[in-house]
PDB file of C-alpha atoms in Angstrom:
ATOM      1  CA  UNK A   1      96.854 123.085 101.459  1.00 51.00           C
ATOM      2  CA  UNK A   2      99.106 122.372  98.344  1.00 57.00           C
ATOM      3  CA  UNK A   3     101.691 123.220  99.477  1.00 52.00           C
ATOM      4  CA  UNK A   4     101.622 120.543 102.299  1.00 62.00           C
ATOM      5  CA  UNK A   5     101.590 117.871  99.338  1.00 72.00           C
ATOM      6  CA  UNK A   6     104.899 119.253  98.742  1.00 76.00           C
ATOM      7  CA  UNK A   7     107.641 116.573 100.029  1.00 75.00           C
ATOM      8  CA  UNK A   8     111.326 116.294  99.765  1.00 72.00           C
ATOM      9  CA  UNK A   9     112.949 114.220  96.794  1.00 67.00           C
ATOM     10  CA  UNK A  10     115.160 112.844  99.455  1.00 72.00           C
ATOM     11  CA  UNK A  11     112.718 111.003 101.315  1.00 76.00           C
ATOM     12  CA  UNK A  12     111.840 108.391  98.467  1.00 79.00           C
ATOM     13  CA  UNK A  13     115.685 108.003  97.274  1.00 88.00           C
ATOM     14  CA  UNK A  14     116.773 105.454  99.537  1.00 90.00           C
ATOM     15  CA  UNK A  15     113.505 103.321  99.408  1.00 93.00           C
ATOM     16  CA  UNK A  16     113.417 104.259  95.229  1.00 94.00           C
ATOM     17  CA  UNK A  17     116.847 102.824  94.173  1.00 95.00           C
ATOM     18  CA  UNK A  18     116.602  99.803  96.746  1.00 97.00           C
ATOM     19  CA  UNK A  19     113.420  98.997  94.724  1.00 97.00           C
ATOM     20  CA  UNK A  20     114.162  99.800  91.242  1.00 97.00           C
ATOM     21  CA  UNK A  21     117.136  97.340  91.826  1.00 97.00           C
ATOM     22  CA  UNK A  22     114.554  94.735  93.173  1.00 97.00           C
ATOM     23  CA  UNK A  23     111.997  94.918  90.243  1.00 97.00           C
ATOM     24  CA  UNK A  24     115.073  94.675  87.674  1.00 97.00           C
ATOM     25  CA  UNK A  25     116.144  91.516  89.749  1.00 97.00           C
ATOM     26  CA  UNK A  26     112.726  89.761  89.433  1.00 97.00           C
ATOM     27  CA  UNK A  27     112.104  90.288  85.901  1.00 97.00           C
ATOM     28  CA  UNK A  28     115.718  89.386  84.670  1.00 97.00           C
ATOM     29  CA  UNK A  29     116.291  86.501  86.548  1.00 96.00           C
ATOM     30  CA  UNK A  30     113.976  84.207  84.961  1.00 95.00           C
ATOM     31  CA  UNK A  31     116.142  84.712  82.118  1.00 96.00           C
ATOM     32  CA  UNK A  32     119.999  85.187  83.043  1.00 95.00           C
ATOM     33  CA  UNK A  33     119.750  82.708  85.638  1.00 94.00           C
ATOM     34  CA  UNK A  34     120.177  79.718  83.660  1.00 94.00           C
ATOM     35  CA  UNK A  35     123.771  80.881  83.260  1.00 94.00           C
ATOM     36  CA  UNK A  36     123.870  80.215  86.901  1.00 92.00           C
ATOM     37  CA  UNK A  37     122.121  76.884  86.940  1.00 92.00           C
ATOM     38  CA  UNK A  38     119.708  78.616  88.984  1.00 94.00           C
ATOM     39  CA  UNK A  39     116.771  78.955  87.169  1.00 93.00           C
ATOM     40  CA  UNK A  40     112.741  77.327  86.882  1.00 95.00           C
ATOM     41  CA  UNK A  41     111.894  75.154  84.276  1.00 92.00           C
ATOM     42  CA  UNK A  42     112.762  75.401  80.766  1.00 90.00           C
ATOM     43  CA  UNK A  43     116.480  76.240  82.190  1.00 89.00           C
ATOM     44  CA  UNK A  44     117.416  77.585  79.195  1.00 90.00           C
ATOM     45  CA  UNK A  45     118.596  81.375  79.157  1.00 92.00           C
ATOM     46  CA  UNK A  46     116.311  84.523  77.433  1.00 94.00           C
ATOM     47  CA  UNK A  47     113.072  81.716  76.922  1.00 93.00           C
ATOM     48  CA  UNK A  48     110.077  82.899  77.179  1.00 93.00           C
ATOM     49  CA  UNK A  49     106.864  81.678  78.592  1.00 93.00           C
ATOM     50  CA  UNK A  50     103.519  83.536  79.263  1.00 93.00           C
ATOM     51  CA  UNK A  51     104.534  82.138  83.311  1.00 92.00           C
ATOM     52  CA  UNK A  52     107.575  84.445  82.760  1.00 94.00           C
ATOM     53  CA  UNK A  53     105.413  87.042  81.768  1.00 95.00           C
ATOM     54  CA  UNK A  54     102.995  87.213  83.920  1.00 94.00           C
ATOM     55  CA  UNK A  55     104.584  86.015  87.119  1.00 95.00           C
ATOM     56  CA  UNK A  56     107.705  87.781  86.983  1.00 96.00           C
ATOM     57  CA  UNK A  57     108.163  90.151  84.216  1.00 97.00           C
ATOM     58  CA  UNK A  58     104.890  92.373  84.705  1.00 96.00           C
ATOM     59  CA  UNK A  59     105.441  92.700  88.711  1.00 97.00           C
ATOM     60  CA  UNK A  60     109.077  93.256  88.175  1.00 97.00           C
ATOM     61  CA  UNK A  61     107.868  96.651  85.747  1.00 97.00           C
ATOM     62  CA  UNK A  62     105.195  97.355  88.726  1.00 97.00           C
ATOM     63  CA  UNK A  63     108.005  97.581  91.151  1.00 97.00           C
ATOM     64  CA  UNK A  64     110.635  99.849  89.178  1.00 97.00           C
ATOM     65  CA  UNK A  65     108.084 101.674  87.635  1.00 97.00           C
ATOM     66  CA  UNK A  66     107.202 102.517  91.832  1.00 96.00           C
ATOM     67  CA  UNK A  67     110.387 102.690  92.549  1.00 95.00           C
ATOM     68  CA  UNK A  68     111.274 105.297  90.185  1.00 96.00           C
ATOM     69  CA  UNK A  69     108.111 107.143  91.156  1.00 95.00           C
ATOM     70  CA  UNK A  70     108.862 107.208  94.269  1.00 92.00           C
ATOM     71  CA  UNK A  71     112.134 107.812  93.749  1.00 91.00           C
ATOM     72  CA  UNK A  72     112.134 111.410  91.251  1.00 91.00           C
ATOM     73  CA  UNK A  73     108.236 112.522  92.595  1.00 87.00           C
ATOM     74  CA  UNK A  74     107.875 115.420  94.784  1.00 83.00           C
ATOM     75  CA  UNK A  75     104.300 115.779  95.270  1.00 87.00           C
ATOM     76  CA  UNK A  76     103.013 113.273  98.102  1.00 88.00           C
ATOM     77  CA  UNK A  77     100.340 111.815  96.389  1.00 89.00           C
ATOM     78  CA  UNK A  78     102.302 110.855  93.341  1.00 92.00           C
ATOM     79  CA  UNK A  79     105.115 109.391  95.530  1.00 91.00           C
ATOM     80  CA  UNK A  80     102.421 107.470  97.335  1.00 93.00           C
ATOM     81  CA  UNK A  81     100.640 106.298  94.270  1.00 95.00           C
ATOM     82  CA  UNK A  82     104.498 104.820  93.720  1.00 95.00           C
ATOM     83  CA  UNK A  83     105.053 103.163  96.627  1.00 95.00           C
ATOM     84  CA  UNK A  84     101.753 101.880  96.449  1.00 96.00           C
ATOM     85  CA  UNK A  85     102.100 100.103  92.827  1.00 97.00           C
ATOM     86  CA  UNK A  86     105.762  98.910  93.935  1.00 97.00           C
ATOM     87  CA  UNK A  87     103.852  97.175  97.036  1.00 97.00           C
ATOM     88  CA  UNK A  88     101.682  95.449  94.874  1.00 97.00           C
ATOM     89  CA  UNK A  89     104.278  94.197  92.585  1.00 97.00           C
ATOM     90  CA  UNK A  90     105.624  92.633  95.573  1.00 97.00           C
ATOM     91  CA  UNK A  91     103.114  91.052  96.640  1.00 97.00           C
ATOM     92  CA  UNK A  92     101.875  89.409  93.606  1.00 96.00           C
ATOM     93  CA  UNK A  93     105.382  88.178  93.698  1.00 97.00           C
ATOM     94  CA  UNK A  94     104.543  86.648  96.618  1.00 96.00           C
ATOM     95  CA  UNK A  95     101.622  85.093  95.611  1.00 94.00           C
ATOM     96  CA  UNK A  96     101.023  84.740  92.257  1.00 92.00           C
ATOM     97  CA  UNK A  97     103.136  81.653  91.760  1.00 91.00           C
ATOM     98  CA  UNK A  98     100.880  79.855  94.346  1.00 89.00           C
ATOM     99  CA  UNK A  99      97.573  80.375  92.280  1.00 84.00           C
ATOM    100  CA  UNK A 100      98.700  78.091  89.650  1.00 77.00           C
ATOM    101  CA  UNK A 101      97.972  74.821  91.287  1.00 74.00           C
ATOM    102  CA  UNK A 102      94.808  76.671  92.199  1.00 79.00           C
ATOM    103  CA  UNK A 103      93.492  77.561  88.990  1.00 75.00           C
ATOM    104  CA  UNK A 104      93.595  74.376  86.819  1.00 71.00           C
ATOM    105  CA  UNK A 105      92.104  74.429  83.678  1.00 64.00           C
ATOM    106  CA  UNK A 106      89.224  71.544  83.115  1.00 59.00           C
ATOM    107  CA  UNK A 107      89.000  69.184  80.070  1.00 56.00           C
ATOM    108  CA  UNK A 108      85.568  68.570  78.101  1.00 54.00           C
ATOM    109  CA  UNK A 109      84.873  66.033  80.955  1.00 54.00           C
ATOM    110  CA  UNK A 110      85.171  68.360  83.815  1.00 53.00           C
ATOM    111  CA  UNK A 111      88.419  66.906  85.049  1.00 58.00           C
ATOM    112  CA  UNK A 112      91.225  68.940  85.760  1.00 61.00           C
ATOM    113  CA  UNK A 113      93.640  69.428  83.568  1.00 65.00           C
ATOM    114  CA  UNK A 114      97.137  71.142  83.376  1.00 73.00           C
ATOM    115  CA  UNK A 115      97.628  74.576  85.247  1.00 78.00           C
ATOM    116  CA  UNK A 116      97.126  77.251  82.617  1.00 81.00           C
ATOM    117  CA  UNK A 117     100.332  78.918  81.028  1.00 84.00           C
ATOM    118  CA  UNK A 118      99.880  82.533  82.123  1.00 85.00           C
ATOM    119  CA  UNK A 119     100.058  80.981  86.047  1.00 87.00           C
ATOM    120  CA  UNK A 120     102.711  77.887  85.292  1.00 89.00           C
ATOM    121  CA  UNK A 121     105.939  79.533  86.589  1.00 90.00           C
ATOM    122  CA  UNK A 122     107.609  76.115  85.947  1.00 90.00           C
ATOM    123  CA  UNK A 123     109.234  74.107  88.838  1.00 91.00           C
ATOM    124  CA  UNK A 124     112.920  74.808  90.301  1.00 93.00           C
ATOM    125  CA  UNK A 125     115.773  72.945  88.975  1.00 92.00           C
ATOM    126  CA  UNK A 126     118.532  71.049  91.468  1.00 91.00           C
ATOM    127  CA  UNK A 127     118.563  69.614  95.112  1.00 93.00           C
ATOM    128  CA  UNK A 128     116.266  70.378  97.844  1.00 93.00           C
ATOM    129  CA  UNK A 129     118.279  73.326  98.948  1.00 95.00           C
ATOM    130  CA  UNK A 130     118.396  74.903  96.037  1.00 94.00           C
ATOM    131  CA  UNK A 131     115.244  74.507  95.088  1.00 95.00           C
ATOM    132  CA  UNK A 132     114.389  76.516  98.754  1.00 95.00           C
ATOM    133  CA  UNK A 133     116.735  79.153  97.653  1.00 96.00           C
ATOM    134  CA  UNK A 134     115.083  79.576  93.752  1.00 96.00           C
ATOM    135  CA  UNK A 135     112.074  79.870  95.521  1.00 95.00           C
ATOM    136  CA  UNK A 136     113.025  82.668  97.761  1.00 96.00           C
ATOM    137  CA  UNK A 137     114.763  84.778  95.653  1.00 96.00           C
ATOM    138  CA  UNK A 138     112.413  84.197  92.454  1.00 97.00           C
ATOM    139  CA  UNK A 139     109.066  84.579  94.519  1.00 96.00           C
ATOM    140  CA  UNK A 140     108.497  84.661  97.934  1.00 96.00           C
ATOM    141  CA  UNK A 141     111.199  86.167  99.774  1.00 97.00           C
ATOM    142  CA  UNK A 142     111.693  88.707  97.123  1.00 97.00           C
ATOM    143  CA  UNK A 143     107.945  89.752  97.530  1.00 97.00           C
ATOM    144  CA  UNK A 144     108.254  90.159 101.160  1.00 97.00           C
ATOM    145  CA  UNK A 145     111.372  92.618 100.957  1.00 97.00           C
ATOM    146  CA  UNK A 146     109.639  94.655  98.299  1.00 98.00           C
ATOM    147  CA  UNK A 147     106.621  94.867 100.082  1.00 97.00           C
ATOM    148  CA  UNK A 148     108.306  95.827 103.480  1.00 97.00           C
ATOM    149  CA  UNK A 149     110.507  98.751 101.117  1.00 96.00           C
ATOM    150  CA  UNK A 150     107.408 100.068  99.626  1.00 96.00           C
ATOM    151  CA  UNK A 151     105.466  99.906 103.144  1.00 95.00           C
ATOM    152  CA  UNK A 152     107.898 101.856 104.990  1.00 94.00           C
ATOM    153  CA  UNK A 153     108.335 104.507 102.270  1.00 92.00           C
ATOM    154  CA  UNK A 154     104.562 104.741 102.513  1.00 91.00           C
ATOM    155  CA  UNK A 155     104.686 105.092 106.121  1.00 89.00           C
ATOM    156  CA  UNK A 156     107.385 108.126 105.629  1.00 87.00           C
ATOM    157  CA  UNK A 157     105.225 109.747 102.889  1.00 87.00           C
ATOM    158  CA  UNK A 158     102.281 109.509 105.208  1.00 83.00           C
ATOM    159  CA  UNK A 159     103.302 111.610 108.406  1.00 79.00           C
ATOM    160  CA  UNK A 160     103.570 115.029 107.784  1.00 71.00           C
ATOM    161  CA  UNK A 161     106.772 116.498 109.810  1.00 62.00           C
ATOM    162  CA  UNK A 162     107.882 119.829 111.662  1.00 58.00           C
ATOM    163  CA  UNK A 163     109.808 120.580 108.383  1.00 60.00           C
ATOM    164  CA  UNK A 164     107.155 119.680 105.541  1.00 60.00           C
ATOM    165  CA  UNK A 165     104.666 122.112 107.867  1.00 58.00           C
ATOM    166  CA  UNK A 166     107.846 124.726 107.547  1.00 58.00           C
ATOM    167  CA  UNK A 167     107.912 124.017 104.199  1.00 55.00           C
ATOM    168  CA  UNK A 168     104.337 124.695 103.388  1.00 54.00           C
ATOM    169  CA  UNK A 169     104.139 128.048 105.268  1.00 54.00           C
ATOM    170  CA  UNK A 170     107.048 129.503 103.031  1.00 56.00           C
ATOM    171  CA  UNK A 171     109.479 129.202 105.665  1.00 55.00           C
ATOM    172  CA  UNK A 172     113.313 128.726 104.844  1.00 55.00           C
ATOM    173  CA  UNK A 173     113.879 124.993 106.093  1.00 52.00           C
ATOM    174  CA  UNK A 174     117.864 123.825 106.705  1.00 53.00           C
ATOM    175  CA  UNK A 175     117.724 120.110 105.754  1.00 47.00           C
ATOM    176  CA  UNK A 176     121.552 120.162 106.224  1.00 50.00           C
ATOM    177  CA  UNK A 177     122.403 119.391 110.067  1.00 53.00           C
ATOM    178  CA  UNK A 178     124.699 122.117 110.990  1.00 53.00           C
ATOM    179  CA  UNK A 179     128.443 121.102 111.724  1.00 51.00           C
ATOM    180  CA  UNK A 180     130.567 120.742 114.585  1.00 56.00           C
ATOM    181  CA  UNK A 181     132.311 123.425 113.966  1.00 55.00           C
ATOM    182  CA  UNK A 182     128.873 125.907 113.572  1.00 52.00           C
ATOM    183  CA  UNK A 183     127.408 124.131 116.538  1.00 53.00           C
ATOM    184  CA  UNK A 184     127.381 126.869 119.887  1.00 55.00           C
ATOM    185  CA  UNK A 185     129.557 126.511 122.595  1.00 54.00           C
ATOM    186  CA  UNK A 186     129.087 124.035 125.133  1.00 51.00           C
ATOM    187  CA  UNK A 187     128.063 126.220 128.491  1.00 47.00           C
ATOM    188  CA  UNK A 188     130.767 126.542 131.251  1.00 51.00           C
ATOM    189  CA  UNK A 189     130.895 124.118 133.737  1.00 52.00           C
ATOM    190  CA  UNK A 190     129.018 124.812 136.994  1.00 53.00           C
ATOM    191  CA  UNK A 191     131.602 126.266 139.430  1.00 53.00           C
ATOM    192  CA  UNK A 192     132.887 124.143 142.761  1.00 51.00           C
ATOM    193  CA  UNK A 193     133.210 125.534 146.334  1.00 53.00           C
ATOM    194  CA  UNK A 194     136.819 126.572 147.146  1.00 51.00           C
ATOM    195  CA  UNK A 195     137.802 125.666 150.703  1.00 53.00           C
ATOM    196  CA  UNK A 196     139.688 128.776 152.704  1.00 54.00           C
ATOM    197  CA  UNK A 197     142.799 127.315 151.290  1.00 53.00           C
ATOM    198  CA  UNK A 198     141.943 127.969 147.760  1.00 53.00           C
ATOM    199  CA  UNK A 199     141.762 124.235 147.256  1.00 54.00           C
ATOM    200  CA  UNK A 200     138.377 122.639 146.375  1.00 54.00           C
ATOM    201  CA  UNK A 201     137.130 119.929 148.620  1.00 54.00           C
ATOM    202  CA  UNK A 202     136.627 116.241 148.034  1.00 57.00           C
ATOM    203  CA  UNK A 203     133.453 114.470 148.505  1.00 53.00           C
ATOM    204  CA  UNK A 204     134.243 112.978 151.584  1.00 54.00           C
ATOM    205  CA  UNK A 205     135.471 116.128 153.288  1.00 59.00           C
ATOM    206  CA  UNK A 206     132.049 118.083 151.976  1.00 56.00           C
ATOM    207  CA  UNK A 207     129.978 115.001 152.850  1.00 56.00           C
ATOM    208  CA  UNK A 208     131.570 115.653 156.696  1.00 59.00           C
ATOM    209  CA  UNK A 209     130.788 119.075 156.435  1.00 58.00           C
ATOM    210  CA  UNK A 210     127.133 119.253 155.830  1.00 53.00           C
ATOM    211  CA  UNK A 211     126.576 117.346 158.579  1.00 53.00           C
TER     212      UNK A 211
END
């Protein structure tokens, strides 16, 4: 039964790398974008904010620390566990920018106040376009990608194939596909009726025949 836990490094490296680069992207860009002019409020390069910190840097760690899980594990579980955490770093991503307007603080009076620091990711510098576009690749649209990497490395991790089962019973298991050149001989083609002539007859003249 261990042994089935057993899974191939290679079946986390694509999904690994693609989010490792992703959760690098999301915590940087808060502060190198500025160089850019593409950047939230302050738009100032390498400033921090508690926002910063908790909206971008901490799920940008989540999802490389996933994808490098997923990425060097070879026990199942572990891998999963990775491409689990990167999901989740995705999808707060995705969301946790939203819950600021949400959670307001209150003043003494009971009337709300200004949105608390840890959920204020600031507001997106420029024209409406490029506001859209801060918005996509800062939050939401980076979210979704992440979340769709980590869900279909889950989904691999999650079926146990002909080979893994190979695998686990001690079997030798070729993950190389063999080459043209090892492949075995395509089989001769079926032979054609040969007319009395020696010549072999066209359609139309053994379409006339059979009847």
């Amino acid at each position: 039964m261990t042994a089935m836990m057993r899974v191939p490094r290679t079946r986390g490296v694509g999904s690994g790398v693609l989010l490792i680069l992703l959760g690098a992207w999301g915590a940087l860009i808060p502060f190198v974008g500025p160089y850019f002019h593409f950047a939230y409020t302050p738009d100032a390069a390498w400033t921090w904010t508690w926002g910063r910190f908790f909206l971008e840097i901490v799920p940008g760690v989540a999802t490389a620390l996933g994808g490098l899980i997923l990425l060097i594990s070879a026990f199942r579980p572990v891998a999963m566990f990775g491409a689990a955490l990167a999901a989740a770093g995705g999808a707060w991503f995705a969301v946790g920018h939203l819950l600021g307007p949400v959670w307001s603080s209150t003043t003494t009076l009971g009337v709300p106040g200004s949105t608390p620091a840890v959920f204020n990711p600031g507001s997106p510098t420029g024209g409406p376009l490029h506001m859209v576009a801060e918005n996509l690749a800062f939050f939401t649209a980076l979210g979704v990608v992440i979340v769709f990497l980590a869900s279909v490395a889950l989904g691999r991790l999650a079926v146990v194939g002909a080979r893994d089962a190979q695998l686990a019973r001690g079997e030798e298991v070729a993950w190389d596909k063999p080459r043209r050149s090892e492949k075995p001989d395509k089989l001769p083609e079926r032979e054609k009726p040969v007319t009395e002539d020696g010549e072999r007859p066209s359609v139309w003249r053994r379409l006339t025949t059979t009847r």
